Coordinates of C-alpha atoms in Angstrom, one line a residue:
M1 CA 7.0 -15.5 9.0
R2 CA 9.9 -12.8 9.4
L3 CA 10.3 -9.7 7.6
H4 CA 12.0 -10.8 4.3
L5 CA 12.5 -7.2 3.2
T6 CA 15.8 -6.9 1.3
S7 CA 18.5 -6.2 4.4
I8 CA 21.6 -4.5 4.0
N9 CA 22.4 -2.2 6.5
S10 CA 23.4 -5.2 9.5
N11 CA 26.2 -2.7 9.9
Y12 CA 25.0 0.2 10.0
R13 CA 25.9 3.1 12.5
M14 CA 24.5 5.8 14.7
L15 CA 25.8 8.8 12.4
F16 CA 24.7 12.2 11.1
N17 CA 26.7 10.6 7.4
E18 CA 24.3 7.4 7.6
V19 CA 21.6 9.4 7.8
I20 CA 20.5 9.5 3.4
G21 CA 20.5 13.5 2.4
Q22 CA 18.5 16.0 5.2
S23 CA 21.4 18.4 5.0
E24 CA 20.0 20.7 6.2
I25 CA 18.2 19.2 9.5
K26 CA 21.3 17.7 9.8
T27 CA 22.8 20.9 9.8
K28 CA 19.8 22.9 12.3
L29 CA 20.0 20.2 15.0
R30 CA 23.3 20.6 15.1
G31 CA 23.0 24.2 15.6
L32 CA 20.1 23.9 18.2
V33 CA 22.7 22.1 20.2
E34 CA 26.1 24.3 19.4
H35 CA 24.1 27.5 20.4
N36 CA 21.9 25.9 23.4
R37 CA 18.9 26.4 21.8
L38 CA 17.6 22.4 21.9
S39 CA 14.0 22.1 22.1
H40 CA 12.2 20.0 25.2
A41 CA 10.2 18.4 23.2
L42 CA 10.9 18.1 18.7
L43 CA 8.6 16.1 16.6
L44 CA 10.5 15.0 13.4
C45 CA 7.6 14.8 10.5
A46 CA 8.9 12.3 7.6
P47 CA 6.9 10.7 5.0
E48 CA 8.0 6.8 4.6
G49 CA 11.9 6.4 3.5
A50 CA 12.7 10.0 4.2
G51 CA 15.0 8.9 7.5
G52 CA 13.5 10.2 10.3
L53 CA 14.0 7.2 12.4
P54 CA 17.8 6.9 11.5
L55 CA 17.8 10.7 12.1
A56 CA 16.8 10.6 15.6
L57 CA 18.9 7.5 17.0
A58 CA 22.2 10.1 14.9
F59 CA 21.1 13.1 17.1
A60 CA 20.3 11.5 20.4
Q61 CA 24.2 9.1 19.6
F62 CA 25.6 13.0 18.9
L63 CA 24.0 14.5 22.3
V64 CA 25.5 11.1 24.3
C65 CA 28.9 11.3 22.8
E66 CA 31.3 12.1 24.9
C67 CA 33.4 14.3 21.4
V68 CA 30.4 16.4 21.4
S69 CA 29.7 17.3 25.3
N70 CA 33.4 18.4 26.3
P71 CA 34.4 19.8 22.5
K72 CA 38.2 21.2 22.5
S73 CA 37.9 24.6 23.7
D74 CA 40.4 25.9 20.6
G75 CA 38.9 23.7 17.4
P76 CA 35.4 24.2 15.8
F77 CA 31.9 22.4 17.0
P78 CA 31.9 18.7 15.8
E79 CA 29.6 18.3 12.9
E80 CA 29.6 14.8 13.9
S81 CA 30.1 12.0 16.9
C82 CA 33.0 10.7 16.9
G83 CA 31.8 7.2 16.8
V84 CA 34.8 5.5 19.2
C85 CA 34.3 6.5 23.0
P86 CA 32.4 4.7 24.6
S87 CA 28.9 6.7 25.0
C88 CA 28.6 6.5 20.9
I89 CA 29.0 2.2 20.8
K90 CA 26.3 1.4 23.6
A91 CA 24.4 4.2 21.7
A92 CA 25.2 2.0 18.5
Q93 CA 24.3 -0.4 20.4
L94 CA 21.3 0.6 21.1
I95 CA 22.3 0.1 25.5
H96 CA 23.2 3.6 26.0
P97 CA 21.0 3.3 30.0
D98 CA 20.3 7.1 29.4
I99 CA 18.5 6.9 26.2
H100 CA 15.0 4.9 25.8
Y101 CA 13.3 3.8 23.6
V102 CA 8.9 4.2 22.9
Y103 CA 7.3 1.8 19.9
P104 CA 4.2 0.7 19.0
V105 CA 3.9 -3.0 20.4
V106 CA 0.7 -5.8 21.0
V107 CA -0.1 -8.1 23.5
R108 CA 1.4 -11.0 22.9
K109 CA -0.5 -13.5 26.1
T110 CA -4.2 -12.6 26.9
G111 CA -4.5 -10.3 30.1
E112 CA -0.5 -8.9 29.4
K113 CA 0.5 -5.2 30.1
P114 CA 2.9 -5.4 27.2
I115 CA 5.6 -2.2 27.0
S116 CA 8.5 -1.5 24.3
A117 CA 10.6 -2.8 26.5
D118 CA 9.9 -6.6 26.3
F119 CA 10.9 -6.1 22.6
I120 CA 13.4 -4.0 23.3
N121 CA 15.9 -7.1 21.6
E122 CA 13.8 -7.7 18.4
W123 CA 14.0 -3.0 18.2
R124 CA 17.9 -3.6 18.4
E125 CA 17.6 -6.6 15.9
F126 CA 15.0 -4.7 13.8
I127 CA 17.3 -1.3 13.8
A128 CA 20.2 -2.9 12.8
Q129 CA 19.1 -5.0 9.9
F130 CA 16.1 -2.1 8.7
P131 CA 16.8 1.4 9.5
Y132 CA 14.3 3.0 7.4
G133 CA 11.5 0.5 7.5
T134 CA 8.1 0.8 8.3
I135 CA 5.2 0.4 11.5
F136 CA 4.6 -2.4 8.7
D137 CA 7.9 -3.9 8.7
W138 CA 8.0 -3.5 11.9
L139 CA 4.4 -5.3 13.0
Q140 CA 5.7 -8.3 10.9
F141 CA 9.0 -8.2 12.2
I142 CA 7.6 -9.2 15.5
Q143 CA 5.2 -11.5 14.1
A144 CA 1.5 -9.6 15.0
E145 CA -0.2 -11.3 12.4
N146 CA -3.4 -9.4 12.5
K147 CA -3.5 -8.0 16.1
Q148 CA -2.4 -3.8 15.9
G149 CA 0.3 -1.9 17.7
N150 CA -0.2 -0.1 20.2
I151 CA 1.6 2.4 23.1
T152 CA -0.2 1.7 25.7
A153 CA -1.4 3.5 29.3
H154 CA 1.2 1.6 30.9
E155 CA 3.7 2.4 28.7
C156 CA 3.2 6.1 29.3
N157 CA 3.7 5.4 33.2
E158 CA 6.4 3.4 32.4
I159 CA 7.9 6.8 30.9
N160 CA 6.7 8.8 33.7
R161 CA 9.2 6.6 35.7
K162 CA 11.8 6.7 33.8
L163 CA 12.5 9.9 33.0
S164 CA 11.9 11.3 36.6
L165 CA 14.8 9.1 37.6
K166 CA 18.5 10.5 37.1
S167 CA 20.4 10.3 33.8
F168 CA 23.8 7.7 35.2
E169 CA 25.8 8.1 31.8
S170 CA 25.5 11.6 29.9
G171 CA 24.2 15.4 30.2
Y172 CA 20.9 13.4 29.2
K173 CA 17.7 11.7 29.8
I174 CA 16.5 11.1 25.7
L175 CA 13.6 9.0 24.9
I176 CA 12.6 8.4 21.4
M177 CA 9.1 7.4 20.5
W178 CA 8.7 6.1 17.2
M179 CA 5.3 6.2 15.7
P180 CA 3.2 8.8 18.3
E181 CA 0.5 8.9 16.5
Y182 CA 0.3 5.4 17.8
L183 CA -0.9 7.2 21.3
R184 CA -4.6 7.1 22.0
N185 CA -5.5 9.5 24.3
E186 CA -3.2 8.2 26.8
G187 CA -1.1 9.7 25.3
N188 CA -2.5 12.9 27.7
K189 CA -0.4 10.8 30.8
L190 CA 2.4 12.6 29.4
L191 CA 1.4 16.3 28.7
K192 CA 2.9 17.3 32.2
L193 CA 6.2 15.3 31.9
I194 CA 6.3 17.1 28.1
E195 CA 5.8 20.5 28.7
E196 CA 7.8 20.6 32.2
P197 CA 10.3 18.4 31.8
P198 CA 13.2 17.0 34.6
P199 CA 16.8 19.1 33.5
D200 CA 18.2 18.4 30.8
T201 CA 15.2 15.8 29.7
L202 CA 14.7 15.4 25.8
F203 CA 11.7 14.0 24.3
I204 CA 12.9 12.6 20.2
M205 CA 9.1 12.0 18.6
V206 CA 9.4 10.7 14.7
T207 CA 6.0 10.1 13.2
E208 CA 4.4 9.4 9.8
D209 CA 1.4 11.4 9.9
E210 CA 1.2 14.8 11.9
A211 CA -2.8 14.9 12.1
L212 CA -2.2 12.1 13.9
I213 CA -1.5 12.9 16.5
L214 CA -2.8 14.1 19.4
P215 CA -4.0 18.0 19.7
T216 CA -2.8 18.4 23.3
I217 CA 0.9 16.8 22.2
L218 CA 1.4 18.6 18.6
S219 CA 1.1 21.8 21.1
R220 CA 3.8 20.6 23.0
V221 CA 6.6 20.0 20.5
Q222 CA 8.7 21.7 17.6
N223 CA 8.2 20.6 14.8
I224 CA 10.5 19.3 12.0
H225 CA 9.8 18.8 8.5
L226 CA 11.4 15.9 6.9
P227 CA 11.6 16.5 3.3
K228 CA 12.2 13.3 0.7
P229 CA 15.2 12.6 -0.1
S230 CA 16.0 13.0 -4.1
V231 CA 16.5 11.1 -6.7
T232 CA 19.7 11.0 -6.5
E233 CA 21.0 10.5 -3.3
I234 CA 18.7 7.6 -2.7
S235 CA 20.9 6.4 -6.1
E236 CA 23.9 6.8 -4.7
A237 CA 22.3 5.1 -1.3
L238 CA 21.8 2.0 -3.2
I239 CA 25.3 1.9 -5.6
I240 CA 27.5 2.1 -2.1
R241 CA 25.6 0.9 0.5
A242 CA 24.0 -2.3 -2.2
G243 CA 26.1 -2.2 -4.8
V244 CA 23.2 -1.5 -7.4
N245 CA 24.7 -1.0 -11.2
P246 CA 23.9 3.0 -11.4
E247 CA 21.2 2.3 -14.4
K248 CA 19.2 0.6 -12.1
A249 CA 20.1 2.5 -9.1
R250 CA 18.4 5.6 -10.7
Q251 CA 15.7 3.4 -12.2
L252 CA 14.6 2.3 -8.7
A253 CA 14.9 6.0 -7.2
A254 CA 12.5 7.1 -10.2
V255 CA 10.0 4.5 -9.6
S256 CA 9.7 4.7 -5.8
E257 CA 8.9 8.1 -5.6
Q258 CA 11.9 9.1 -3.1
N259 CA 10.7 6.3 -0.8
Y260 CA 14.2 5.0 0.6
R261 CA 12.7 1.8 1.9
E262 CA 10.1 1.2 -1.1
A263 CA 13.4 1.3 -2.8
L264 CA 14.8 -1.5 -1.0
R265 CA 12.1 -3.3 -1.1
Q266 CA 12.0 -3.3 -5.3
L267 CA 14.9 -4.6 -5.2
Q268 CA 14.4 -7.4 -4.4
H269 CA 13.1 -7.9 -7.8
G270 CA 15.7 -5.9 -9.1
E271 CA 16.7 -8.6 -12.4
D272 CA 13.0 -7.9 -13.5
D273 CA 13.7 -6.5 -17.4
W274 CA 10.4 -3.9 -16.9
L275 CA 12.1 -2.2 -20.4
S276 CA 11.6 -5.7 -21.8
Q277 CA 8.5 -6.5 -20.1
L278 CA 6.2 -3.5 -20.9
R279 CA 8.0 -3.2 -24.6
E280 CA 6.1 -7.1 -25.0
W281 CA 3.3 -5.8 -23.9
L282 CA 2.8 -2.5 -26.3
N283 CA 3.5 -4.5 -29.1
A284 CA 0.2 -7.1 -28.4
I285 CA -1.9 -4.2 -27.4
L286 CA -1.0 -2.0 -31.0
K287 CA 0.4 -5.3 -33.4
T288 CA 0.7 -8.5 -32.7
G289 CA -3.1 -8.6 -31.4
P290 CA -5.1 -11.0 -29.2
A291 CA -3.3 -14.2 -28.4
N292 CA -0.2 -12.2 -26.9
Q293 CA -2.5 -10.3 -25.1
V294 CA -3.7 -13.1 -23.2
K295 CA -0.2 -14.9 -23.4
W296 CA 1.7 -11.4 -21.8
V297 CA -1.7 -11.1 -19.4
D298 CA -1.3 -14.7 -17.9
E299 CA 2.4 -14.0 -16.9
I300 CA 2.4 -11.3 -14.9
S301 CA -0.7 -12.2 -13.4
K302 CA 2.2 -14.9 -11.7
S303 CA 4.1 -12.6 -11.2
G304 CA 2.4 -11.1 -7.7
R305 CA 1.4 -8.2 -6.3
E306 CA 4.6 -6.6 -5.2
K307 CA 5.6 -7.1 -9.1
Q308 CA 2.5 -5.8 -10.4
K309 CA 3.1 -3.3 -8.5
Q310 CA 6.4 -2.1 -9.1
F311 CA 5.6 -2.5 -13.1
L312 CA 2.9 -0.3 -13.6
L313 CA 4.6 2.7 -11.3
Y314 CA 7.3 1.8 -14.0
F315 CA 4.8 2.5 -17.0
V316 CA 4.5 5.7 -15.3
H317 CA 7.6 6.7 -14.7
L318 CA 7.8 6.5 -18.2
L319 CA 5.9 8.3 -19.4
E320 CA 6.1 10.9 -16.7
Q321 CA 9.4 11.4 -18.1
A322 CA 8.0 11.7 -21.9
I323 CA 5.4 14.2 -20.8
R324 CA 8.9 16.0 -19.1
L325 CA 10.9 15.7 -22.2
R326 CA 7.2 17.4 -24.6
M327 CA 6.8 19.7 -22.6
Y328 CA 10.5 21.0 -22.4
A329 CA 10.7 21.1 -26.5
G330 CA 13.1 17.7 -26.3
A331 CA 15.3 18.8 -23.4
V332 CA 17.4 15.6 -22.4
A333 CA 15.9 14.4 -18.8
D334 CA 18.7 12.8 -16.7
I335 CA 17.4 9.3 -17.8
P336 CA 19.6 6.3 -19.2
D337 CA 19.8 6.8 -22.8
S338 CA 17.4 2.9 -23.5
E339 CA 14.8 4.8 -21.5
K340 CA 15.1 7.8 -23.3
D341 CA 14.6 6.1 -26.3
F342 CA 11.3 4.7 -25.2
A343 CA 10.1 7.8 -23.9
F344 CA 10.6 9.9 -26.9
R345 CA 8.7 6.7 -28.6
L346 CA 5.9 7.4 -26.4
N347 CA 5.8 10.6 -28.1
K348 CA 5.9 9.6 -30.9
T349 CA 2.8 7.1 -30.5
A350 CA 0.4 8.7 -28.2
D351 CA -0.8 12.8 -27.8
L352 CA -0.5 14.4 -24.4
A353 CA -4.0 14.2 -24.0
A354 CA -4.2 10.0 -24.6
Q355 CA -0.1 10.1 -22.0
Q356 CA -2.3 11.3 -18.8
A357 CA -5.4 9.7 -19.9
I358 CA -2.9 6.0 -19.3
V359 CA -1.4 7.8 -16.0
Q360 CA -5.2 7.5 -14.7
E361 CA -5.6 4.0 -16.2
L362 CA -2.3 3.1 -14.1
N363 CA -2.4 4.9 -11.1
K364 CA -6.1 3.5 -11.1
S365 CA -5.1 -0.2 -11.2
I366 CA -2.6 0.3 -8.3
Y367 CA -5.0 0.9 -6.3
Y368 CA -6.9 -2.0 -7.3
I369 CA -4.3 -4.2 -7.2
E370 CA -3.4 -3.1 -3.3
R371 CA -6.2 -4.1 -2.7
N372 CA -5.6 -7.2 -3.5
A373 CA -7.9 -6.9 -7.4
H374 CA -8.0 -10.4 -8.9
A375 CA -5.1 -9.5 -11.4
K376 CA -6.3 -11.6 -14.4
M377 CA -9.1 -9.8 -14.9
L378 CA -7.5 -6.4 -13.8
F379 CA -4.8 -6.7 -17.1
H380 CA -7.3 -7.7 -18.8
A381 CA -9.1 -4.7 -18.2
L382 CA -6.3 -2.6 -18.4
T383 CA -5.2 -4.2 -22.6
I384 CA -8.3 -3.0 -23.5
R385 CA -8.5 0.5 -22.2
L386 CA -4.9 0.9 -23.2
Y387 CA -6.0 -0.4 -26.6
H388 CA -8.4 2.3 -26.9
I389 CA -6.3 5.0 -25.5
L390 CA -3.3 4.1 -28.2
A391 CA -5.5 3.0 -31.0
A392 CA -5.4 5.9 -33.0
G393 CA -1.1 6.0 -32.5
E394 CA 0.9 6.0 -35.9
E395 CA 3.8 4.5 -35.2
A396 CA 4.2 1.7 -32.4
V397 CA 5.7 1.8 -29.4
V398 CA 9.0 -1.1 -29.7
T399 CA 11.3 -1.9 -32.2

């Protein structure tokens, strides 16, 4: 089965302005090139959904762009690759002969020794559709099933061979390695190349967890840490790129915990009216009683793990807004009026300790959902726990 993550990037271009947020990092990378201070090995440390891979692709295109490599003497240094020169076009199509790609792959047939180049067609298609995709998305995309992705010793030998050759067209030979944490001890084969590379050779590694990278490699690279995009940046991206209405975009951005990939996944369920669903649940808990609680639990149990998880994340988001409103003397948060009204009602229904207790229960339930807990049993138990936490409230949440 191929990946079904919502695709809104089929015309994705490898430009800095296509990368969500990261303005400070972009400026830093441009400055390294302009002032000839670029390290031969960079490690972009980016949380999931922060855009580490899109930024690496945009930076590689920037380096090979003919307008950047030959800037006008009487003008400012370019802030962006031109996007139209032959080098930019090849880089955007992932066919530039001086930009190489390494990523985890799987064995398709017993006895074979796969390398990234064997999957290059899938890689190009994946990047075109899902530039913010995760390793899980990639393995689904190549139909890995239960196989584990890996960057092998055979791949390391191929890297040494490729980077020992002269560049074909540009001044740089660039290797983009996505997920170097999938290098095992075989990665030590690359140490000499990383430490003493041929002239104008650049490693750009992109990781989500630098703690899993071989210490011998970590000590030889320049670390650049990418922050998560802001809620506003993700919201604007959803509005512009996916045509999401502003209120829904802000809702998705908030509950995705500043993870653009997660926001896209939640967009698959964008028509769900979480607020009405939450009102119905809390009414059943506080007003209408066990029969309606059972009915509500039966309905949500049919919705699938992803929807269940997203619904609970949304409830956590509203509780966090309620706590902020309480702690800052009713200050108006940057949330839609419907959510703001609901947050005020939550503050009337439960005190701070109760709200914190509910958040803990919701987070535990999210943890169990991710581990395939029985949905009906989980939501029945959660309903009972919320009843005991909220029972002392004087006012129902809804109406």
